[in-house]
Tab-separated table of C-alpha atoms in Angstrom:
chain	number	residue	atom	x	y	z
K	1	MET	CA	0.000	0.000	0.000
K	2	ASN	CA	1.311	3.434	-0.921
K	3	SER	CA	0.966	6.495	1.295
K	4	ILE	CA	-0.078	9.998	0.291
K	5	TRP	CA	3.636	10.880	0.411
K	6	THR	CA	4.884	8.078	-1.847
K	7	GLU	CA	2.038	8.762	-4.290
K	8	THR	CA	2.753	12.460	-4.676
K	9	VAL	CA	6.534	12.798	-4.991
K	10	ARG	CA	9.337	10.940	-6.696
K	11	ILE	CA	12.841	11.441	-5.370
K	12	PRO	CA	15.459	11.141	-8.140
K	13	GLY	CA	17.176	7.755	-8.035
K	14	ARG	CA	20.798	7.176	-7.054
K	15	ASN	CA	23.164	4.526	-8.351
K	16	PRO	CA	24.181	1.488	-6.301
K	17	LEU	CA	27.623	1.401	-4.685
K	18	PRO	CA	30.050	0.895	-7.611
K	19	GLY	CA	32.641	-1.035	-5.602
K	20	ASN	CA	34.983	-0.710	-2.651
K	21	ARG	CA	35.324	2.726	-1.102
K	22	ARG	CA	36.869	4.563	1.851
K	23	THR	CA	35.265	7.424	3.782
K	24	GLU	CA	35.193	9.113	7.174
K	25	VAL	CA	31.619	8.169	8.110
K	26	VAL	CA	29.142	5.635	6.730
K	27	VAL	CA	25.470	6.162	7.516
K	28	ILE	CA	23.368	3.028	7.030
K	29	GLY	CA	19.800	3.989	6.158
K	30	ALA	CA	18.452	6.857	4.022
K	31	GLY	CA	15.393	7.714	6.071
K	32	MET	CA	14.867	10.981	7.927
K	33	ALA	CA	17.378	10.233	10.711
K	34	GLY	CA	20.090	8.969	8.380
K	35	ILE	CA	19.762	11.764	5.833
K	36	LEU	CA	19.722	14.502	8.459
K	37	THR	CA	22.735	13.022	10.249
K	38	ALA	CA	24.684	12.935	6.976
K	39	PHE	CA	23.525	16.464	6.142
K	40	TYR	CA	24.848	17.950	9.395
K	41	LEU	CA	28.100	16.004	9.236
K	42	GLN	CA	28.745	17.146	5.671
K	43	ARG	CA	27.944	20.715	6.685
K	44	HIS	CA	30.780	20.390	9.232
K	45	GLY	CA	33.200	19.222	6.545
K	46	VAL	CA	33.017	15.479	7.214
K	47	HIS	CA	33.121	13.105	4.229
K	48	VAL	CA	29.983	10.962	4.503
K	49	VAL	CA	28.537	8.094	2.475
K	50	VAL	CA	24.912	6.989	2.942
K	51	LEU	CA	23.900	3.416	2.086
K	52	GLU	CA	20.277	2.440	1.438
K	53	ALA	CA	18.960	-1.047	0.715
K	54	ASP	CA	16.006	0.332	-1.253
K	55	ARG	CA	15.292	3.999	-2.070
K	56	ILE	CA	15.623	7.264	-0.145
K	57	GLY	CA	12.682	7.530	2.247
K	58	SER	CA	11.286	4.123	1.271
K	59	GLY	CA	11.042	2.917	4.881
K	60	GLN	CA	9.039	4.352	7.745
K	61	SER	CA	9.796	7.949	6.731
K	62	GLY	CA	7.478	7.488	3.759
K	63	TYR	CA	4.607	6.142	5.857
K	64	THR	CA	4.525	8.545	8.786
K	65	THR	CA	1.726	11.005	9.507
K	66	ALA	CA	4.547	13.607	9.435
K	67	LYS	CA	3.689	15.596	12.541
K	68	ILE	CA	6.669	17.622	13.754
K	69	THR	CA	5.949	17.975	17.448
K	70	SER	CA	7.350	17.733	20.952
K	71	GLN	CA	3.934	16.543	22.141
K	72	HIS	CA	4.506	12.798	22.395
K	73	ASN	CA	1.229	11.535	23.808
K	74	LEU	CA	0.932	11.518	27.613
K	75	ILE	CA	4.668	11.327	28.213
K	76	TYR	CA	5.836	14.223	30.391
K	77	ASP	CA	3.993	13.444	33.620
K	78	LYS	CA	5.113	9.828	33.214
K	79	LEU	CA	8.743	10.806	32.595
K	80	VAL	CA	8.820	13.015	35.684
K	81	LYS	CA	7.584	10.139	37.816
K	82	ASN	CA	9.877	7.516	36.285
K	83	VAL	CA	13.141	9.280	35.434
K	84	GLY	CA	12.932	12.627	37.199
K	85	GLU	CA	12.103	16.214	36.323
K	86	ASP	CA	15.553	17.140	35.015
K	87	THR	CA	15.574	14.293	32.485
K	88	ALA	CA	11.985	15.026	31.453
K	89	ARG	CA	12.840	18.705	30.935
K	90	LEU	CA	15.839	17.853	28.750
K	91	TYR	CA	13.753	15.377	26.732
K	92	GLY	CA	11.136	18.035	26.057
K	93	ARG	CA	13.706	20.723	25.262
K	94	ALA	CA	15.544	18.471	22.800
K	95	ASN	CA	12.349	17.752	20.892
K	96	GLN	CA	11.069	21.325	20.916
K	97	LEU	CA	14.414	22.534	19.581
K	98	ALA	CA	14.077	19.875	16.879
K	99	VAL	CA	10.669	21.235	15.887
K	100	GLU	CA	12.140	24.713	15.583
K	101	GLU	CA	15.176	23.462	13.635
K	102	TYR	CA	12.960	22.081	10.860
K	103	GLY	CA	11.446	25.520	10.375
K	104	LYS	CA	14.889	27.141	10.248
K	105	LEU	CA	16.179	24.650	7.651
K	106	ILE	CA	13.090	24.925	5.484
K	107	ARG	CA	13.231	28.714	5.464
K	108	ARG	CA	17.005	28.920	5.018
K	109	TYR	CA	17.134	26.566	2.027
K	110	GLY	CA	13.752	27.464	0.547
K	111	ILE	CA	12.491	23.883	0.767
K	112	ARG	CA	9.022	23.424	-0.704
K	113	CYS	CA	7.488	20.667	1.406
K	114	HIS	CA	4.006	21.901	2.356
K	115	TYR	CA	5.371	23.003	5.722
K	116	GLU	CA	2.683	24.496	7.972
K	117	GLU	CA	2.826	25.581	11.575
K	118	LYS	CA	-0.025	23.883	13.428
K	119	ASP	CA	-1.027	23.449	17.043
K	120	ALA	CA	-0.977	19.887	18.370
K	121	PHE	CA	-3.721	18.516	20.620
K	122	LEU	CA	-4.154	15.494	22.864
K	123	TYR	CA	-7.837	14.934	23.546
K	124	SER	CA	-10.128	12.641	25.531
K	125	VAL	CA	-13.829	11.936	25.235
K	126	GLN	CA	-13.865	10.155	28.599
K	127	GLU	CA	-11.959	12.196	31.201
K	128	SER	CA	-9.990	15.378	31.799
K	129	GLU	CA	-7.849	14.727	34.886
K	130	LYS	CA	-4.882	13.065	33.170
K	131	LEU	CA	-4.881	15.721	30.438
K	132	LEU	CA	-4.917	18.520	32.998
K	133	LYS	CA	-1.963	16.917	34.819
K	134	GLU	CA	-0.063	16.500	31.546
K	135	ALA	CA	-0.654	20.112	30.525
K	136	GLU	CA	0.495	21.422	33.906
K	137	CYS	CA	3.558	19.175	33.874
K	138	ALA	CA	4.564	20.075	30.312
K	139	LYS	CA	4.165	23.792	31.021
K	140	ARG	CA	6.299	23.470	34.154
K	141	LEU	CA	9.003	21.818	32.040
K	142	GLY	CA	9.092	24.833	29.736
K	143	LEU	CA	6.967	23.515	26.870
K	144	PRO	CA	4.275	25.591	25.094
K	145	ALA	CA	1.392	23.721	26.730
K	146	SER	CA	-2.081	24.646	27.917
K	147	PHE	CA	-5.297	22.867	28.881
K	148	GLU	CA	-8.353	23.424	26.669
K	149	ARG	CA	-12.022	22.525	26.952
K	150	GLU	CA	-12.901	22.855	23.269
K	151	ILE	CA	-11.204	21.876	20.003
K	152	LYS	CA	-12.208	21.923	16.329
K	153	LEU	CA	-13.312	18.309	15.997
K	154	PRO	CA	-16.946	17.396	15.334
K	155	PHE	CA	-17.648	15.713	18.674
K	156	PRO	CA	-17.634	16.743	22.359
K	157	ILE	CA	-14.536	16.200	24.499
K	158	PHE	CA	-13.749	16.330	28.209
K	159	GLY	CA	-10.514	18.206	27.645
K	160	ALA	CA	-7.366	18.590	25.587
K	161	VAL	CA	-3.675	19.437	25.946
K	162	ARG	CA	-2.633	22.072	23.425
K	163	PHE	CA	0.954	22.627	22.259
K	164	THR	CA	1.512	25.762	20.191
K	165	GLY	CA	4.414	26.244	17.771
K	166	GLN	CA	4.298	22.746	16.256
K	167	ALA	CA	4.231	21.850	12.541
K	168	GLN	CA	3.442	19.374	9.767
K	169	PHE	CA	4.949	18.813	6.315
K	170	HIS	CA	5.447	16.466	3.371
K	171	PRO	CA	8.374	14.295	4.541
K	172	LEU	CA	9.481	13.041	1.121
K	173	GLU	CA	9.485	16.521	-0.415
K	174	PHE	CA	11.723	17.581	2.454
K	175	LEU	CA	13.996	14.548	2.023
K	176	ARG	CA	14.224	15.113	-1.720
K	177	ASP	CA	15.693	18.581	-1.225
K	178	ILE	CA	17.780	18.082	1.905
K	179	SER	CA	19.456	14.971	0.428
K	180	SER	CA	20.285	16.524	-2.944
K	181	GLY	CA	23.916	17.305	-2.137
K	182	LEU	CA	24.743	14.069	-0.317
K	183	THR	CA	26.607	10.995	-1.537
K	184	ILE	CA	23.978	8.250	-1.371
K	185	TYR	CA	24.060	4.749	-2.828
K	186	GLU	CA	20.657	3.108	-3.229
K	187	ARG	CA	19.864	-0.570	-3.878
K	188	THR	CA	22.880	-1.403	-1.727
K	189	ARG	CA	22.135	-3.784	1.129
K	190	VAL	CA	24.512	-3.928	4.077
K	191	LEU	CA	25.167	-7.577	4.920
K	192	LYS	CA	27.310	-7.110	8.005
K	193	VAL	CA	29.668	-4.701	9.745
K	194	GLU	CA	33.018	-5.854	11.055
K	195	GLY	CA	34.885	-3.179	12.964
K	196	HIS	CA	35.438	-0.347	10.496
K	197	GLU	CA	34.376	-2.342	7.429
K	198	VAL	CA	30.814	-2.099	6.140
K	199	ILE	CA	30.253	-5.128	3.921
K	200	THR	CA	27.500	-4.808	1.318
K	201	ASP	CA	26.237	-6.819	-1.633
K	202	ARG	CA	27.986	-4.255	-3.880
K	203	GLY	CA	31.372	-3.903	-2.201
K	204	VAL	CA	33.091	-2.944	1.039
K	205	ILE	CA	33.381	0.538	2.530
K	206	LYS	CA	36.048	1.273	5.125
K	207	ALA	CA	35.096	4.065	7.494
K	208	GLU	CA	36.302	5.655	10.705
K	209	LYS	CA	32.748	5.843	12.089
K	210	VAL	CA	29.533	3.931	11.331
K	211	VAL	CA	25.984	5.156	12.018
K	212	PHE	CA	23.091	2.688	12.173
K	213	ALA	CA	19.966	4.631	11.145
K	214	THR	CA	18.004	1.610	9.916
K	215	HIS	CA	14.821	2.013	11.984
K	216	TYR	CA	15.651	-1.219	13.845
K	217	PRO	CA	19.348	-2.153	14.380
K	218	PHE	CA	20.020	-5.392	12.494
K	219	ILE	CA	23.170	-6.455	14.359
K	220	ASN	CA	22.127	-8.339	17.488
K	221	ILE	CA	25.403	-8.494	19.403
K	222	PRO	CA	26.672	-6.253	20.903
K	223	GLY	CA	23.874	-3.875	21.765
K	224	PHE	CA	21.088	-6.448	22.261
K	225	TYR	CA	18.492	-4.037	20.900
K	226	PHE	CA	16.161	-6.941	20.136
K	227	ALA	CA	15.806	-7.391	23.916
K	228	LYS	CA	15.272	-3.679	24.595
K	229	MET	CA	12.588	-2.861	22.011
K	230	TYR	CA	9.432	-4.128	20.395
K	231	GLN	CA	7.466	-2.809	17.417
K	232	GLU	CA	3.927	-1.493	17.104
K	233	LYS	CA	1.846	-1.240	13.972
K	234	SER	CA	-0.791	1.411	13.316
K	235	TYR	CA	-3.042	2.232	10.379
K	236	VAL	CA	-3.847	5.378	8.399
K	237	THR	CA	-6.687	6.160	6.000
K	238	GLU	CA	-6.782	9.151	3.646
K	239	PHE	CA	-10.116	10.869	2.966
K	240	GLU	CA	-11.305	13.652	0.709
K	241	GLY	CA	-14.482	15.712	1.010
K	242	VAL	CA	-13.705	16.603	4.634
K	243	PRO	CA	-13.577	20.170	6.027
K	244	SER	CA	-10.389	21.551	7.570
K	245	ILE	CA	-9.862	20.647	11.228
K	246	ASP	CA	-7.129	23.288	11.754
K	247	GLY	CA	-4.652	21.347	13.891
K	248	MET	CA	-3.081	17.975	14.618
K	249	TYR	CA	-5.024	15.730	16.986
K	250	LEU	CA	-4.378	12.525	18.900
K	251	GLY	CA	-6.843	10.761	21.175
K	252	VAL	CA	-5.533	9.319	24.425
K	253	ASP	CA	-8.430	6.948	25.180
K	254	SER	CA	-8.432	3.294	24.195
K	255	LYS	CA	-9.621	2.941	20.593
K	256	ALA	CA	-9.062	6.634	19.914
K	257	TYR	CA	-8.220	8.307	16.613
K	258	SER	CA	-5.630	10.716	15.283
K	259	PHE	CA	-6.406	13.408	12.712
K	260	ARG	CA	-4.508	15.904	10.567
K	261	ASN	CA	-5.138	17.632	7.269
K	262	ALA	CA	-2.782	17.257	4.319
K	263	GLY	CA	-3.872	20.028	1.981
K	264	ASP	CA	-7.548	19.405	1.308
K	265	LYS	CA	-7.295	15.762	2.445
K	266	LEU	CA	-7.734	14.273	5.915
K	267	LEU	CA	-5.384	11.675	7.383
K	268	MET	CA	-7.010	9.550	10.063
K	269	GLY	CA	-5.070	7.092	12.231
K	270	TYR	CA	-6.308	4.191	14.355
K	271	GLY	CA	-5.678	0.682	15.606
K	272	SER	CA	-2.232	0.630	17.196
K	273	HIS	CA	-1.116	-2.841	18.306
K	274	ARG	CA	2.042	-4.807	18.909
K	275	THR	CA	3.286	-6.159	15.584
K	276	GLY	CA	2.186	-9.769	15.262
K	277	SER	CA	-0.799	-9.373	17.635
K	278	ILE	CA	-3.494	-8.939	15.000
K	279	PRO	CA	-6.668	-7.127	16.162
K	280	LYS	CA	-10.051	-8.774	15.713
K	281	GLU	CA	-11.604	-5.747	14.017
K	282	ASN	CA	-10.366	-4.387	10.706
K	283	PRO	CA	-8.851	-0.946	11.457
K	284	TYR	CA	-9.511	0.313	7.925
K	285	VAL	CA	-13.198	-0.603	8.144
K	286	VAL	CA	-13.512	1.063	11.547
K	287	MET	CA	-11.943	4.284	10.257
K	288	LYS	CA	-14.130	4.341	7.169
K	289	GLN	CA	-17.280	3.893	9.220
K	290	THR	CA	-16.232	6.512	11.779
K	291	ALA	CA	-15.278	9.040	9.106
K	292	LYS	CA	-18.655	8.619	7.402
K	293	HIS	CA	-20.335	9.313	10.745
K	294	LEU	CA	-18.197	12.330	11.667
K	295	PHE	CA	-17.826	13.767	8.161
K	296	PRO	CA	-20.812	12.678	6.005
K	297	GLY	CA	-19.100	13.710	2.765
K	298	ALA	CA	-15.899	11.747	3.429
K	299	GLN	CA	-14.616	9.523	0.629
K	300	GLU	CA	-11.768	7.074	1.211
K	301	ILE	CA	-8.987	7.511	-1.359
K	302	GLY	CA	-6.007	5.767	0.243
K	303	LYS	CA	-4.771	3.682	3.162
K	304	TRP	CA	-1.516	2.327	4.545
K	305	SER	CA	0.156	1.144	7.735
K	306	ALA	CA	3.232	2.233	9.658
K	307	GLN	CA	5.492	0.482	12.126
K	308	ASP	CA	7.271	2.039	15.085
K	309	CYS	CA	10.062	0.879	17.410
K	310	MET	CA	9.107	1.201	21.076
K	311	THR	CA	11.728	1.324	23.833
K	312	LEU	CA	11.227	0.020	27.354
K	313	ASP	CA	11.153	3.465	29.005
K	314	GLY	CA	9.659	5.483	26.132
K	315	ILE	CA	12.902	7.334	25.316
K	316	PRO	CA	14.776	6.682	22.034
K	317	TYR	CA	18.245	5.121	21.972
K	318	ILE	CA	20.663	7.669	20.479
K	319	GLY	CA	24.421	7.453	20.908
K	320	THR	CA	27.223	4.887	20.746
K	321	TYR	CA	25.986	1.453	19.687
K	322	SER	CA	27.752	-0.347	22.523
K	323	VAL	CA	30.560	0.195	24.995
K	324	PHE	CA	32.423	-2.440	22.968
K	325	LYS	CA	31.967	-0.488	19.706
K	326	PRO	CA	32.859	3.146	20.445
K	327	ASP	CA	33.040	4.017	16.722
K	328	TRP	CA	29.537	2.708	15.993
K	329	TYR	CA	26.522	4.948	16.580
K	330	VAL	CA	22.800	4.221	16.609
K	331	ALA	CA	19.486	6.061	16.380
K	332	THR	CA	16.419	3.913	17.045
K	333	GLY	CA	13.323	3.494	19.206
K	334	PHE	CA	11.579	6.680	18.082
K	335	GLY	CA	8.134	5.440	19.078
K	336	LYS	CA	5.495	7.211	17.033
K	337	TRP	CA	7.411	10.492	16.961
K	338	GLY	CA	10.059	9.896	14.337
K	339	MET	CA	10.075	13.374	12.833
K	340	SER	CA	11.185	15.323	15.889
K	341	THR	CA	13.384	12.522	17.231
K	342	SER	CA	15.099	12.058	13.850
K	343	MET	CA	16.218	15.660	14.131
K	344	VAL	CA	17.269	15.160	17.766
K	345	ALA	CA	19.328	12.139	16.681
K	346	ALA	CA	20.939	13.954	13.755
K	347	LYS	CA	22.011	16.919	15.850
K	348	MET	CA	23.296	14.721	18.670
K	349	LEU	CA	25.141	12.147	16.572
K	350	SER	CA	26.798	14.714	14.343
K	351	MET	CA	28.173	16.466	17.428
K	352	GLN	CA	29.286	13.214	19.066
K	353	ILE	CA	31.093	12.099	15.922
K	354	LEU	CA	32.841	15.460	15.873
K	355	GLY	CA	34.005	14.763	19.435
K	356	LYS	CA	31.634	17.216	21.118
K	357	LYS	CA	29.084	16.701	23.875
K	358	THR	CA	25.471	17.863	23.956
K	359	PRO	CA	23.231	18.538	26.992
K	360	PHE	CA	21.072	15.605	25.930
K	361	ASP	CA	23.632	12.795	25.685
K	362	GLU	CA	22.768	11.167	29.011
K	363	VAL	CA	19.019	11.381	28.394
K	364	PHE	CA	19.122	9.329	25.190
K	365	THR	CA	22.212	7.147	25.689
K	366	PRO	CA	21.582	3.475	24.840
K	367	ARG	CA	23.593	2.569	27.950
K	368	ARG	CA	21.076	4.072	30.398
K	369	HIS	CA	19.281	1.864	32.913
K	370	HIS	CA	15.873	3.204	33.847
K	371	ILE	CA	14.779	0.120	35.763
K	372	LYS	CA	11.631	1.685	37.231
K	373	ALA	CA	10.454	3.006	33.876
K	374	GLY	CA	11.036	-0.156	31.853
K	375	ALA	CA	10.633	-3.145	34.161
K	376	GLY	CA	7.017	-3.933	33.344
K	377	THR	CA	7.531	-3.494	29.612
K	378	LEU	CA	10.637	-5.708	29.703
K	379	VAL	CA	8.731	-8.586	31.299
K	380	SER	CA	5.802	-8.266	28.885
K	381	HIS	CA	8.114	-7.999	25.859
K	382	GLY	CA	10.145	-10.981	27.006
K	383	LEU	CA	7.125	-13.214	27.502
K	384	LYS	CA	5.744	-12.429	24.048
K	385	SER	CA	9.122	-13.046	22.442
K	386	VAL	CA	9.454	-16.381	24.207
K	387	LYS	CA	5.997	-17.379	22.971
K	388	GLY	CA	6.928	-16.465	19.400
K	389	LEU	CA	10.265	-18.272	19.582
K	390	SER	CA	8.676	-21.440	20.949
K	391	GLY	CA	6.067	-21.332	18.184
K	392	GLY	CA	8.851	-21.283	15.624
K	393	VAL	CA	9.905	-24.839	16.418
K	394	LEU	CA	6.541	-26.292	15.415
K	395	LYS	CA	6.421	-28.411	12.312
K	396	GLY	CA	5.304	-26.450	9.266
K	397	ALA	CA	5.740	-23.067	10.971
K	398	VAL	CA	6.698	-20.061	8.867
K	399	ASN	CA	9.699	-18.637	10.689
K	400	CYS	CA	11.349	-15.227	10.734
K	401	PRO	CA	14.969	-15.368	9.512
K	402	HIS	CA	16.003	-12.906	12.226
K	403	MET	CA	15.827	-15.244	15.248
K	404	GLY	CA	13.382	-17.952	14.220
K	405	CYS	CA	10.091	-16.640	15.653
K	406	ARG	CA	6.911	-18.005	14.164
K	407	LEU	CA	5.347	-15.486	11.780
K	408	VAL	CA	1.716	-14.380	11.934
K	409	TRP	CA	-0.415	-13.415	8.916
K	410	ASN	CA	-1.945	-9.906	9.078
K	411	ARG	CA	-5.084	-10.260	6.953
K	412	TYR	CA	-5.749	-6.524	6.947
K	413	ASP	CA	-2.310	-5.532	5.708
K	414	LYS	CA	-1.611	-8.677	3.654
K	415	ARG	CA	1.763	-9.207	5.333
K	416	TRP	CA	3.572	-11.765	7.460
K	417	GLU	CA	4.595	-10.287	10.822
K	418	CYS	CA	7.049	-11.382	13.497
K	419	PRO	CA	5.534	-11.085	16.997
K	420	CYS	CA	8.981	-11.145	18.625
K	421	HIS	CA	10.862	-8.259	17.056
K	422	GLY	CA	8.559	-6.847	14.399
K	423	SER	CA	10.040	-7.939	11.071
K	424	SER	CA	7.403	-7.982	8.335
K	425	PHE	CA	7.250	-9.562	4.894
K	426	GLU	CA	5.118	-9.051	1.819
K	427	ILE	CA	2.828	-11.803	0.578
K	428	ASN	CA	5.593	-13.137	-1.706
K	429	GLY	CA	8.047	-13.322	1.194
K	430	LYS	CA	10.038	-10.178	0.361
K	431	ILE	CA	11.232	-8.389	3.491
K	432	SER	CA	9.527	-5.054	4.080
K	433	SER	CA	10.743	-4.114	7.568
K	434	ASN	CA	13.700	-4.700	9.919
K	435	PRO	CA	15.342	-6.302	11.857
K	436	ALA	CA	15.406	-9.345	9.533
K	437	GLN	CA	17.897	-8.890	6.706
K	438	GLN	CA	16.629	-11.495	4.266
K	439	SER	CA	13.346	-12.578	2.708
K	440	ILE	CA	11.463	-15.764	3.487
K	441	PRO	CA	10.692	-18.482	0.925
K	442	PHE	CA	7.705	-17.793	-1.299
K	443	ILE	CA	4.443	-18.662	0.439
K	444	ASP	CA	1.180	-19.357	-1.368
């Protein structure tokens, strides 16, 4: 399924890697995080090569709802309780600076990407207390937050958290322009990385530093990211014939919806679930029915799904890959907020590679240990992974090539999904999402 972004822009193609090369930094992955990291490094005079297994922006960056915001669901009150006010404040500041940096880049370079400043809202149709607490907490942390009783959606609410100074854009139009001056090799799959050698199916690149910006890190050891993350899938439907809603909205109740306009179209999101745990109801059908009720003139014109890496404590992993690999860097676990956190990662990693520190290094370091924040998630994730791994030993099971988990068929998305670590495969077995690095045999 194509998204509104992949349907409306074509980024000029790049050639595959023509053979062995040497460079200062290799960035693996040409999504938003990888491209921005390479952009900032090159701006500082570093020689960078970007490698992409498919096309620029062909992964999750092309299937996002493309909200640029520091409002990451009900996160700030939770962060204060679990990791402390100082860490929560730095998390919020890093993401709000990222929101502002997009605007600066777009204006400075004249990037045409349908960039619009929009307020972001969290809303509830059931209660107001948790929204009021979140608004007060976010405001105390220095974020542009307020509590509201009314919003421009066609149904009553109990309350909403409003963040001003946020934005939305067309992510592939932005990537097309910001990547234009970079050295990028498409259709070049990285097979493995050994020290300072990045081994691909097209040749070997020797580099002083390596950045893994592949959505989900595909090297298991060291790092053990497969044990520290899981993936969630969510669904988006595009409608026409819907009036402007003037903002970006996300419901915080169970079975809530997200909304944003894209020009004269409406993007509606729903149905988030752990990858491989298929819901009983068809998310696309639910959205279509709800849109018809809320907006009688709505006509469905497109639909797609997206997949997000979720960390145990809700904070992305950005920094050195492992204490044993000081010249490897990683950016992963962005949750459902990959636009702002891609920018956070790019700014942080470019500085770290240049040998400089940022105020946010300790907040996002992959080596942190927030036991209180992640203990429950770790147990739940582990149990589900064990179940998937044990299912993989059954006779006739369709197994994921990553670690052997039994795959599950998603009848709504027409894909095979791994319930352990979130790899997904098209109906013909072709890999469509990390961390698996190879396809599965053709399945009827």
